[in-house]
Amino acid sequence: MAATLVRLLAASFALATLLQDANADTWCGKNYMASSPIVPPGGQFSTPATSSKPLLALRCAPVIKPYLPEDASSPAGFLIDTPVTFSEVVGAVPIDLPTHGSKGTLEVTVKVGGRTLAKGPVALNATKAELPFSLKSLEPQATPFDVECSATYSAPGTKGTPQTFSANTTLSYLPDPPDGRSVTKMDLRTGALLAKPATGKDGAYETVFPIGFYTNFGGYLTSNVSVIDEIAAQGFTVIHPIPTFDNLTALAEVIQRMEEVGIYLMYDMRWTYMNNTAVTEEVNRVKNSPALLLWYTGDEPDGTSDPLNATTTAYDLIYSLDGYHPVSLVLNCENYYWTEYTAGTDIVMQDTYPIAINATFSTVWGTPCTPDYGDCGCDNCKGELDDISTRMDEFAERRFIDGWERTKAIWTVPQGFGGDSYWNREPTGKEFVVQSVLGINHGGLGVVSWNAPTTDDITASASALAQSLATMKDFILNPAATFTHVVTAGVDVGLWTVGAKTLVLATNMNYSEAKFDLSSAGLAAKALFGVKQVLDSGARIEGHVVTLENVGTGGFIVG
């Protein structure tokens, strides 16, 4: 988002520059000035070819990243995914399957340095099949272990040579962190973050659902650090201060206050992530804070067409300096060098901003917006709420195609601003919640909005969502949860079932009242045992029918 504002502030300079160079300014690879020619941007994600025969895409990953010596007393594990597909996704190779009867199982072996760590049968089309192993056979080290996963398959009833398949991954088993450094783990069964208390006090690792705002640093956080107390009291779990951090004393005071109140830090290096010296200084300055949850590098690097290896270069450097916290970035473009920029992150965020825009004609630049030209503030959007759903689904599909569905998480960035440039008004509080819940229902494991301070209405609604997530995360981030997704007549519903209870998270994309009948999801009988409402953003339930106000959202625990 910051890059969007910068290019607006620089508009007069850009207009003069374009008189000399018609291709000087682009966004998502597209020319957007009225004097610029239409030139296809390139960089589109390649749709995999279709195979006439079934393919197996063997994938493996550790359950936790990173493991530590403290984990050696408990079984560790590798996750094995065995999707059978007809799309030529990364790693997919032909598999000969019987046409009738049982398809059988794979025999999977996981090795490090030629030594077998785990072995066992895994069904075809398995998801998150877990093979246990012991860390005691390994010595912790700063660099990841290279892991070889292999599988053999013999179709039932055949006597042919077994088919073999392979995949590679890495295992991070780090020494105890030096200097009392905090650690954020990723549970690769879900993509959820695990952390100890941000205060630095003793406590177990717990799941963290990051919800908060990109937050103004100078003139806001620095003007009165007690605002951090207010943010924490409102239920938010993370603060993402917006650089520049030109006053290091003030930065230290802000981080210290975050530690004192126990709210996590998302540390932003948007202006420095391509400067190795600056990254080294910043990582070494902040990495020991118990409040540090994760790093953030590229802010819309696809929009500004940063070098395609920039995010990976920064990622590798950060891991060489720290390694105990994941790395994130945000992508603004719908489809511009997605793979190249996403390669350099553990968490890829999307910031689709569809509220109160003209999606087909740029009110800022006076040009049409097409897949090849123009900038309307929301790349290749329709100007509707389900632009967010579409973007989340596209990111998830590409993640699978690239073989990253187990190792990279997706977060969402709701629009919390408006009233200038491309956006005619701010979202309402209810619209803010719809945006956030659409992101969650479509796989988002974090909600960090641009930007605070924002309107009172958005702040109150975001706070209500944050407080409800303290309960809902036990379903959304639970590795044992089974998930079902339903979209009907503009109502988007996520259902997470853990044991006998189901979280129903329903949001209405319509600007009129809508209903959702729990019986359509097989929950009418469960509703008889009780319903607890945990989120009310214009929703109520009567019997087994959820009524949603226009752009209303409700969260209910059923059973």
Coordinates of C-alpha atoms in Angstrom, one line a residue:
M1 CA 0.0 0.0 0.0
A2 CA 2.8 2.4 0.8
A3 CA 4.2 2.0 -2.7
T4 CA 0.7 3.0 -4.1
L5 CA 0.8 6.2 -2.2
V6 CA 4.4 6.9 -3.2
R7 CA 3.6 6.7 -6.9
L8 CA 0.7 9.1 -6.5
L9 CA 2.8 11.6 -4.7
A10 CA 5.3 11.3 -7.5
A11 CA 2.8 11.7 -10.3
S12 CA 3.8 15.2 -11.4
F13 CA 7.5 14.1 -11.6
A14 CA 6.5 11.0 -13.5
L15 CA 4.5 13.0 -16.1
A16 CA 7.5 15.0 -16.9
T17 CA 9.8 12.0 -17.0
L18 CA 7.4 10.2 -19.4
L19 CA 7.9 12.9 -22.0
Q20 CA 11.5 11.5 -22.3
D21 CA 10.7 7.9 -21.7
A22 CA 7.3 6.4 -22.5
N23 CA 8.0 3.3 -20.4
A24 CA 9.4 5.0 -17.3
D25 CA 6.5 4.2 -14.9
T26 CA 4.6 0.9 -14.6
W27 CA 2.5 -0.8 -12.0
C28 CA 2.2 -4.6 -12.1
G29 CA 4.3 -4.3 -15.3
K30 CA 1.6 -2.2 -17.0
N31 CA 1.9 1.4 -18.3
Y32 CA -0.7 3.5 -16.5
M33 CA 0.0 7.1 -17.7
A34 CA -2.3 8.5 -20.4
S35 CA 0.8 9.3 -22.6
S36 CA 2.1 5.7 -22.4
P37 CA 1.5 3.0 -25.0
I38 CA -0.3 -0.3 -24.3
V39 CA 2.4 -2.9 -23.8
P40 CA 1.5 -6.4 -22.5
P41 CA 3.2 -6.7 -19.1
G42 CA 4.3 -10.4 -19.3
G43 CA 5.0 -12.2 -16.1
Q44 CA 1.8 -14.2 -16.1
F45 CA 1.6 -17.4 -14.1
S46 CA 1.7 -20.4 -16.4
T47 CA -1.3 -22.7 -16.3
P48 CA 0.0 -26.3 -16.1
A49 CA -0.7 -28.5 -19.0
T50 CA -3.3 -31.3 -18.7
S51 CA -2.1 -34.9 -18.8
S52 CA -4.2 -37.7 -20.4
K53 CA -2.9 -40.1 -17.6
P54 CA -2.9 -39.7 -13.8
L55 CA 0.1 -38.1 -12.2
L56 CA 1.4 -38.4 -8.6
A57 CA 2.8 -35.2 -7.0
L58 CA 4.7 -36.6 -4.0
R59 CA 5.3 -33.9 -1.4
C60 CA 6.9 -34.0 2.0
A61 CA 7.6 -31.5 4.8
P62 CA 8.5 -31.5 8.5
V63 CA 5.5 -31.0 10.8
I64 CA 7.2 -28.1 12.6
K65 CA 9.6 -25.4 11.3
P66 CA 12.0 -25.0 13.1
Y67 CA 12.5 -27.8 15.6
L68 CA 14.6 -27.1 18.6
P69 CA 16.5 -29.3 21.2
E70 CA 13.5 -28.9 23.5
D71 CA 11.5 -30.9 20.9
A72 CA 13.8 -33.9 21.0
S73 CA 12.0 -35.6 23.9
S74 CA 8.8 -35.9 21.9
P75 CA 8.2 -37.6 18.5
A76 CA 8.8 -35.3 15.5
G77 CA 7.3 -36.0 12.2
F78 CA 7.2 -35.5 8.4
L79 CA 4.0 -34.7 6.5
I80 CA 3.4 -36.7 3.4
D81 CA 1.0 -35.5 0.7
T82 CA 0.2 -37.8 -2.2
P83 CA -2.2 -36.0 -4.6
V84 CA -3.2 -37.8 -7.8
T85 CA -3.8 -35.2 -10.4
F86 CA -4.2 -34.7 -14.2
S87 CA -2.4 -31.3 -14.1
E88 CA 1.3 -31.2 -14.7
V89 CA 2.1 -29.4 -11.5
V90 CA 5.6 -29.2 -10.1
G91 CA 6.9 -32.6 -9.2
A92 CA 4.0 -34.6 -10.8
V93 CA 5.0 -37.7 -12.7
P94 CA 2.9 -40.5 -14.3
I95 CA 1.6 -43.3 -12.1
D96 CA 0.0 -46.5 -13.4
L97 CA -3.2 -47.1 -11.5
P98 CA -5.5 -50.1 -11.7
T99 CA -8.8 -49.3 -13.5
H100 CA -10.9 -51.2 -11.0
G101 CA -10.7 -52.1 -7.3
S102 CA -8.3 -51.0 -4.6
K103 CA -5.6 -48.6 -5.7
G104 CA -3.3 -49.7 -2.9
T105 CA -0.8 -47.6 -0.9
L106 CA 2.6 -46.1 -1.3
E107 CA 5.6 -47.2 0.8
V108 CA 7.3 -43.9 1.8
T109 CA 10.9 -43.5 3.1
V110 CA 12.4 -40.3 4.4
K111 CA 16.2 -40.0 4.6
V112 CA 18.7 -37.4 5.8
G113 CA 22.3 -37.9 4.7
G114 CA 21.5 -41.4 3.4
R115 CA 20.1 -42.5 6.8
T116 CA 16.5 -43.4 7.1
L117 CA 14.6 -41.2 9.6
A118 CA 11.0 -42.3 8.9
K119 CA 9.2 -45.0 6.9
G120 CA 5.7 -46.2 6.5
P121 CA 2.7 -46.8 4.2
V122 CA 0.7 -43.8 2.9
A123 CA -2.5 -43.9 1.0
L124 CA -2.9 -42.3 -2.4
N125 CA -4.5 -38.9 -2.3
A126 CA -3.5 -38.5 1.3
T127 CA -3.2 -35.1 2.9
K128 CA -1.0 -34.5 5.9
A129 CA -0.2 -38.2 6.5
E130 CA 2.3 -38.1 9.3
L131 CA 5.4 -40.3 9.6
P132 CA 7.0 -40.0 13.0
F133 CA 10.7 -39.9 13.7
S134 CA 13.1 -39.0 16.5
L135 CA 15.3 -35.9 16.6
K136 CA 17.7 -37.7 18.9
S137 CA 19.5 -39.2 15.9
L138 CA 20.5 -35.7 14.7
E139 CA 22.6 -32.9 16.0
P140 CA 21.1 -29.4 15.8
Q141 CA 22.7 -27.1 13.3
A142 CA 22.3 -23.6 12.0
T143 CA 21.7 -24.7 8.4
P144 CA 18.7 -26.8 7.3
F145 CA 19.2 -30.6 6.7
D146 CA 18.6 -31.7 3.1
V147 CA 15.8 -34.4 3.1
E148 CA 15.1 -37.0 0.5
C149 CA 11.7 -38.5 0.4
S150 CA 11.0 -41.5 -1.8
A151 CA 8.0 -43.8 -2.4
T152 CA 7.4 -47.1 -4.1
Y153 CA 4.1 -48.2 -5.5
S154 CA 2.9 -51.5 -6.8
A155 CA -0.7 -51.7 -8.1
P156 CA -2.7 -54.4 -6.3
G157 CA -2.8 -57.7 -8.2
T158 CA 0.1 -56.9 -10.5
K159 CA 3.5 -58.4 -10.6
G160 CA 5.3 -55.6 -12.5
T161 CA 8.3 -53.6 -11.3
P162 CA 7.3 -51.2 -8.5
Q163 CA 7.1 -47.6 -9.6
T164 CA 9.3 -45.2 -7.7
F165 CA 8.7 -41.5 -6.9
S166 CA 10.8 -38.9 -5.1
A167 CA 10.7 -35.4 -3.6
N168 CA 13.0 -33.2 -1.6
T169 CA 12.5 -30.9 1.3
T170 CA 14.5 -29.4 4.2
L171 CA 14.4 -30.0 7.9
S172 CA 15.2 -27.1 10.2
Y173 CA 16.6 -28.4 13.5
L174 CA 18.3 -25.4 15.2
P175 CA 20.4 -25.1 18.3
D176 CA 18.8 -23.3 21.3
P177 CA 18.5 -19.7 20.4
P178 CA 21.3 -17.5 21.6
D179 CA 20.9 -14.5 23.8
G180 CA 17.5 -15.6 25.0
R181 CA 16.1 -14.9 21.5
S182 CA 12.4 -15.6 20.9
V183 CA 11.3 -18.3 18.5
T184 CA 8.3 -18.4 16.2
K185 CA 7.5 -21.8 14.8
M186 CA 5.3 -22.7 11.9
D187 CA 3.0 -25.7 12.2
L188 CA 3.0 -27.0 8.6
R189 CA -0.1 -29.1 9.2
T190 CA -2.0 -25.8 9.1
G191 CA 0.4 -23.0 8.4
A192 CA -0.3 -21.5 11.8
L193 CA 2.3 -19.6 13.8
L194 CA 3.3 -20.9 17.3
A195 CA 4.9 -18.5 19.8
K196 CA 5.6 -18.0 23.5
P197 CA 4.3 -14.9 25.2
A198 CA 5.5 -11.6 23.7
T199 CA 6.4 -10.4 27.2
G200 CA 9.3 -12.8 27.3
K201 CA 7.9 -14.5 30.4
D202 CA 7.8 -18.3 30.7
G203 CA 5.0 -19.9 28.8
A204 CA 4.2 -22.6 26.4
Y205 CA 4.0 -22.2 22.6
E206 CA 0.5 -21.4 21.6
T207 CA -1.1 -20.7 18.3
V208 CA -1.2 -17.1 17.3
F209 CA -3.8 -15.7 14.9
P210 CA -2.2 -12.4 13.9
I211 CA -4.8 -9.7 13.6
G212 CA -3.9 -6.0 13.6
F213 CA -2.9 -3.1 11.4
Y214 CA 0.0 -1.6 9.5
T215 CA 0.4 1.2 12.0
N216 CA 1.8 4.7 11.6
F217 CA 5.1 5.0 13.4
G218 CA 6.1 8.6 13.4
G219 CA 3.5 10.9 14.8
Y220 CA 1.3 8.0 16.2
L221 CA 3.1 5.2 17.9
T222 CA 6.0 7.5 18.8
S223 CA 3.9 10.4 20.0
N224 CA 2.3 8.4 22.9
V225 CA 3.4 4.8 23.4
S226 CA 0.3 4.3 25.6
V227 CA -1.6 3.8 22.4
I228 CA 0.1 0.4 22.3
D229 CA -1.8 -0.4 25.6
E230 CA -5.1 0.5 23.9
I231 CA -4.3 -1.6 20.8
A232 CA -3.6 -4.6 23.0
A233 CA -6.8 -4.0 25.1
Q234 CA -8.9 -4.0 21.9
G235 CA -7.9 -7.6 21.4
F236 CA -5.3 -7.2 18.5
T237 CA -2.4 -9.6 18.6
V238 CA 0.1 -7.9 16.3
I239 CA 1.3 -4.4 15.4
H240 CA 3.0 -3.7 12.1
P241 CA 4.8 -0.4 12.5
I242 CA 5.3 1.4 9.2
P243 CA 8.8 2.6 8.5
T244 CA 10.9 4.6 8.2
F245 CA 12.4 4.2 11.6
D246 CA 14.7 7.2 11.5
N247 CA 14.5 7.6 15.3
L248 CA 16.1 4.4 16.8
T249 CA 15.5 5.6 20.3
A250 CA 11.8 5.9 19.6
L251 CA 11.8 2.5 17.9
A252 CA 13.4 0.9 21.0
E253 CA 10.8 2.5 23.2
V254 CA 7.9 1.3 21.0
I255 CA 9.3 -2.3 21.0
Q256 CA 9.9 -2.2 24.7
R257 CA 6.3 -1.1 25.3
M258 CA 5.0 -3.9 23.0
E259 CA 7.0 -6.4 25.2
E260 CA 5.5 -4.9 28.3
V261 CA 1.9 -5.2 27.2
G262 CA 2.5 -8.5 25.4
I263 CA 1.6 -7.7 21.8
Y264 CA 3.6 -9.2 18.9
L265 CA 5.8 -7.2 16.4
M266 CA 5.7 -7.6 12.7
Y267 CA 8.9 -5.9 11.7
D268 CA 8.9 -4.1 8.3
M269 CA 12.0 -3.6 6.1
R270 CA 10.2 -2.4 2.9
W271 CA 12.6 0.4 2.2
T272 CA 15.7 -1.5 3.1
Y273 CA 15.2 -5.1 2.2
M274 CA 17.3 -4.8 -1.0
N275 CA 20.2 -3.3 1.0
N276 CA 22.2 -6.1 2.6
T277 CA 24.0 -3.8 5.0
A278 CA 20.8 -2.3 6.2
V279 CA 19.0 -5.6 6.5
T280 CA 21.9 -7.0 8.6
E281 CA 21.8 -4.0 10.9
E282 CA 18.1 -4.2 11.4
V283 CA 17.9 -7.9 11.9
N284 CA 20.7 -7.8 14.5
R285 CA 19.0 -4.9 16.2
V286 CA 15.6 -6.5 16.6
K287 CA 16.0 -10.3 16.5
N288 CA 16.4 -10.7 20.3
S289 CA 13.1 -9.0 21.2
P290 CA 10.6 -11.5 22.7
A291 CA 7.8 -9.6 21.0
L292 CA 9.2 -10.3 17.5
L293 CA 6.8 -12.6 15.7
L294 CA 8.0 -12.3 12.1
W295 CA 9.9 -10.3 9.5
Y296 CA 8.4 -8.4 6.5
T297 CA 10.4 -7.6 3.4
G298 CA 8.8 -6.6 0.1
D299 CA 5.8 -4.3 0.2
E300 CA 4.2 -4.8 -3.2
P301 CA 7.5 -5.7 -4.9
D302 CA 5.5 -6.9 -7.9
G303 CA 3.8 -3.5 -8.3
T304 CA 7.1 -1.7 -8.4
S305 CA 8.8 -4.5 -10.4
D306 CA 11.6 -5.0 -8.0
P307 CA 14.3 -7.4 -9.2
L308 CA 12.8 -10.8 -9.4
N309 CA 15.5 -12.3 -7.1
A310 CA 15.2 -9.5 -4.5
T311 CA 12.8 -11.2 -2.1
T312 CA 14.8 -14.5 -2.2
T313 CA 18.1 -12.6 -1.6
A314 CA 16.6 -10.9 1.4
Y315 CA 15.0 -14.1 2.7
D316 CA 18.3 -16.0 2.5
L317 CA 20.2 -13.2 4.3
I318 CA 17.6 -13.0 7.1
Y319 CA 17.7 -16.7 7.7
S320 CA 21.5 -16.6 7.8
L321 CA 21.3 -13.9 10.5
D322 CA 18.3 -15.2 12.5
G323 CA 16.5 -18.3 11.4
Y324 CA 14.1 -18.3 14.4
H325 CA 11.3 -16.2 12.8
P326 CA 9.5 -16.6 9.5
V327 CA 9.6 -14.0 6.7
S328 CA 6.5 -12.4 5.0
L329 CA 5.8 -10.0 2.2
V330 CA 2.7 -8.7 0.4
L331 CA 1.8 -8.9 -3.3
N332 CA -0.5 -6.3 -4.9
C333 CA -0.8 -7.6 -8.4
E334 CA -3.3 -10.2 -9.5
N335 CA -0.8 -12.0 -11.8
Y336 CA 2.7 -10.6 -12.2
Y337 CA 5.7 -12.8 -11.5
W338 CA 4.0 -14.5 -8.6
T339 CA 6.3 -17.4 -8.4
E340 CA 9.5 -15.4 -8.5
Y341 CA 8.4 -13.0 -5.7
T342 CA 6.7 -15.7 -3.6
A343 CA 9.8 -17.8 -3.6
G344 CA 11.4 -15.5 -1.1
T345 CA 8.9 -15.8 1.7
D346 CA 7.2 -18.1 4.2
I347 CA 4.0 -16.1 4.3
V348 CA 2.6 -14.4 1.2
M349 CA -0.1 -11.7 1.8
Q350 CA -2.5 -10.2 -0.7
D351 CA -3.8 -6.7 -0.5
T352 CA -6.9 -6.5 -2.8
Y353 CA -8.7 -3.2 -2.1
P354 CA -12.0 -3.3 -3.9
I355 CA -14.2 -0.9 -1.9
A356 CA -15.4 2.3 -3.6
I357 CA -13.3 2.0 -6.8
N358 CA -13.9 2.3 -10.5
A359 CA -12.5 -1.0 -11.6
T360 CA -12.6 -0.2 -15.3
F361 CA -11.5 3.5 -15.6
S362 CA -8.7 5.1 -13.6
T363 CA -10.0 8.3 -11.9
V364 CA -6.4 9.2 -11.0
W365 CA -4.8 8.7 -14.4
G366 CA -7.7 9.2 -16.8
T367 CA -7.2 5.9 -18.6
P368 CA -9.1 2.6 -18.9
C369 CA -7.9 -0.4 -16.9
T370 CA -7.4 -3.7 -18.7
P371 CA -5.2 -6.8 -18.1
D372 CA -2.6 -5.0 -20.2
Y373 CA -2.9 -1.4 -19.2
G374 CA -3.8 1.1 -16.5
D375 CA -4.0 1.3 -12.7
C376 CA -7.3 1.5 -10.9
G377 CA -6.1 0.8 -7.4
C378 CA -7.1 -2.9 -7.5
D379 CA -5.3 -4.9 -10.2
N380 CA -7.6 -6.8 -12.5
C381 CA -10.5 -6.5 -10.1
K382 CA -14.3 -6.1 -10.6
G383 CA -14.7 -3.7 -7.7
E384 CA -16.7 -6.2 -5.7
L385 CA -16.1 -7.9 -2.4
D386 CA -15.5 -11.3 -4.0
D387 CA -12.4 -9.9 -5.6
I388 CA -10.8 -10.9 -2.3
S389 CA -12.2 -14.5 -2.6
T390 CA -10.9 -14.8 -6.1
R391 CA -7.4 -13.5 -5.2
M392 CA -7.1 -15.8 -2.2
D393 CA -8.2 -18.8 -4.3
E394 CA -5.7 -17.9 -7.1
F395 CA -2.9 -17.6 -4.6
A396 CA -3.8 -21.0 -3.1
E397 CA -4.0 -22.7 -6.6
R398 CA -0.6 -21.3 -7.6
R399 CA 0.9 -22.4 -4.3
F400 CA -0.3 -26.0 -5.0
I401 CA 1.0 -25.8 -8.6
D402 CA 4.4 -24.7 -7.4
G403 CA 4.5 -27.4 -4.7
W404 CA 4.4 -25.0 -1.8
E405 CA 1.0 -25.7 -0.3
R406 CA 2.6 -27.2 2.8
T407 CA 5.5 -24.8 3.3
K408 CA 4.0 -21.3 2.6
A409 CA 1.0 -19.7 4.3
I410 CA -1.4 -17.1 2.9
W411 CA -2.6 -14.0 4.8
T412 CA -5.0 -11.3 3.9
V413 CA -4.8 -7.5 4.1
P414 CA -8.3 -5.9 4.4
Q415 CA -8.8 -2.3 3.1
G416 CA -9.1 0.0 6.2
F417 CA -8.7 3.3 4.4
G418 CA -10.3 5.4 1.6
G419 CA -11.6 8.8 0.8
D420 CA -8.9 9.8 -1.7
S421 CA -7.1 8.7 -4.9
Y422 CA -8.7 5.6 -6.3
W423 CA -11.1 5.0 -3.3
N424 CA -14.0 7.3 -2.9
R425 CA -14.8 6.4 0.7
E426 CA -13.6 4.3 3.6
P427 CA -15.2 0.9 4.1
T428 CA -17.8 0.7 6.8
G429 CA -17.0 -1.5 9.9
K430 CA -19.2 -4.2 8.5
E431 CA -17.5 -4.1 5.1
F432 CA -14.2 -4.4 7.0
V433 CA -15.3 -7.6 8.7
V434 CA -16.6 -9.1 5.4
Q435 CA -13.2 -8.5 3.8
S436 CA -11.4 -10.1 6.7
V437 CA -13.7 -13.1 7.0
L438 CA -13.6 -13.7 3.2
G439 CA -9.9 -13.9 3.6
I440 CA -10.2 -16.4 6.5
N441 CA -12.8 -18.6 4.8
H442 CA -10.5 -18.8 1.8
G443 CA -7.5 -20.0 3.7
G444 CA -6.1 -16.8 5.3
L445 CA -4.2 -17.4 8.6
G446 CA -3.6 -13.7 9.4
V447 CA -5.4 -10.4 9.0
V448 CA -3.3 -7.3 8.9
S449 CA -5.0 -4.2 7.5
W450 CA -3.7 -1.1 5.9
N451 CA -3.7 1.1 8.0
A452 CA -4.1 2.6 11.5
P453 CA -5.2 5.0 12.8
T454 CA -8.5 4.5 10.9
T455 CA -12.1 5.3 11.4
D456 CA -13.8 4.6 14.7
D457 CA -16.3 2.3 12.9
I458 CA -13.5 0.2 11.4
T459 CA -11.6 0.1 14.7
A460 CA -14.6 -1.1 16.7
S461 CA -15.5 -3.7 14.1
A462 CA -11.9 -4.9 13.8
S463 CA -11.7 -5.1 17.6
A464 CA -14.8 -7.2 17.8
L465 CA -13.4 -9.6 15.2
A466 CA -10.0 -9.8 17.0
Q467 CA -11.7 -10.6 20.3
S468 CA -13.8 -13.3 18.6
L469 CA -10.7 -14.9 17.1
A470 CA -9.4 -15.6 20.5
T471 CA -12.1 -18.3 20.5
M472 CA -12.4 -19.1 16.8
K473 CA -8.6 -19.7 16.4
D474 CA -9.0 -23.0 18.3
F475 CA -11.0 -24.2 15.4
I476 CA -9.3 -22.4 12.5
L477 CA -5.8 -23.2 13.5
N478 CA -6.5 -26.7 14.9
P479 CA -4.6 -29.5 13.0
A480 CA -7.4 -31.8 13.9
A481 CA -10.1 -29.7 12.3
T482 CA -12.0 -30.7 9.2
F483 CA -12.9 -27.8 6.9
T484 CA -15.9 -27.4 4.6
H485 CA -16.6 -24.3 2.5
V486 CA -19.9 -23.3 1.1
V487 CA -20.8 -20.3 -1.1
T488 CA -24.5 -19.8 -1.9
A489 CA -26.3 -16.7 -3.2
G490 CA -23.5 -14.3 -2.2
V491 CA -23.1 -15.8 1.3
D492 CA -19.7 -17.3 2.0
V493 CA -19.5 -19.8 4.9
G494 CA -16.5 -21.5 6.4
L495 CA -17.1 -24.5 8.7
W496 CA -14.4 -26.0 10.9
T497 CA -15.3 -29.1 12.9
V498 CA -13.4 -30.3 15.9
G499 CA -14.8 -33.2 17.7
A500 CA -18.6 -32.7 18.2
K501 CA -18.5 -28.9 17.7
T502 CA -18.4 -26.9 14.5
L503 CA -17.5 -23.2 14.0
V504 CA -19.7 -21.6 11.4
L505 CA -18.3 -18.4 10.1
A506 CA -20.8 -16.8 7.6
T507 CA -20.4 -13.5 5.8
N508 CA -22.8 -11.8 3.4
M509 CA -21.3 -10.1 0.3
N510 CA -24.8 -8.8 -0.6
Y511 CA -25.9 -5.2 0.2
S512 CA -29.2 -6.7 1.2
E513 CA -30.3 -9.2 3.9
A514 CA -29.5 -12.9 3.3
K515 CA -30.0 -16.2 5.1
F516 CA -28.1 -19.4 5.5
D517 CA -29.7 -22.6 6.6
L518 CA -27.5 -24.8 8.7
S519 CA -29.4 -27.8 7.4
S520 CA -27.7 -27.3 4.0
A521 CA -24.4 -28.0 5.7
G522 CA -25.9 -31.0 7.7
L523 CA -25.8 -29.0 11.0
A524 CA -29.5 -28.7 11.8
A525 CA -29.4 -31.6 14.3
K526 CA -26.3 -30.3 15.9
A527 CA -28.0 -26.9 16.4
L528 CA -30.4 -28.7 18.7
F529 CA -27.6 -29.3 21.2
G530 CA -26.8 -25.6 21.4
V531 CA -25.5 -22.6 19.5
K532 CA -23.1 -20.0 20.9
Q533 CA -22.6 -16.8 19.0
V534 CA -19.0 -15.6 19.1
L535 CA -19.0 -12.9 16.5
D536 CA -21.8 -10.5 15.7
S537 CA -21.3 -8.1 12.9
G538 CA -25.0 -7.9 11.8
A539 CA -26.0 -11.5 12.3
R540 CA -28.5 -13.6 14.3
I541 CA -29.6 -17.2 14.4
E542 CA -33.1 -18.6 15.0
G543 CA -33.4 -22.3 15.1
H544 CA -31.0 -23.5 12.4
V545 CA -31.3 -20.4 10.1
V546 CA -28.7 -17.7 10.2
T547 CA -29.9 -14.2 9.1
L548 CA -27.3 -11.8 7.9
E549 CA -27.9 -8.1 7.5
N550 CA -26.5 -6.4 4.4
V551 CA -22.7 -7.1 4.5
G552 CA -23.3 -8.8 7.8
T553 CA -21.1 -11.5 9.4
G554 CA -21.7 -14.0 12.1
G555 CA -19.6 -16.6 13.9
F556 CA -21.4 -19.4 15.7
I557 CA -20.2 -22.5 17.5
V558 CA -22.7 -25.3 16.9
G559 CA -23.1 -28.5 18.9

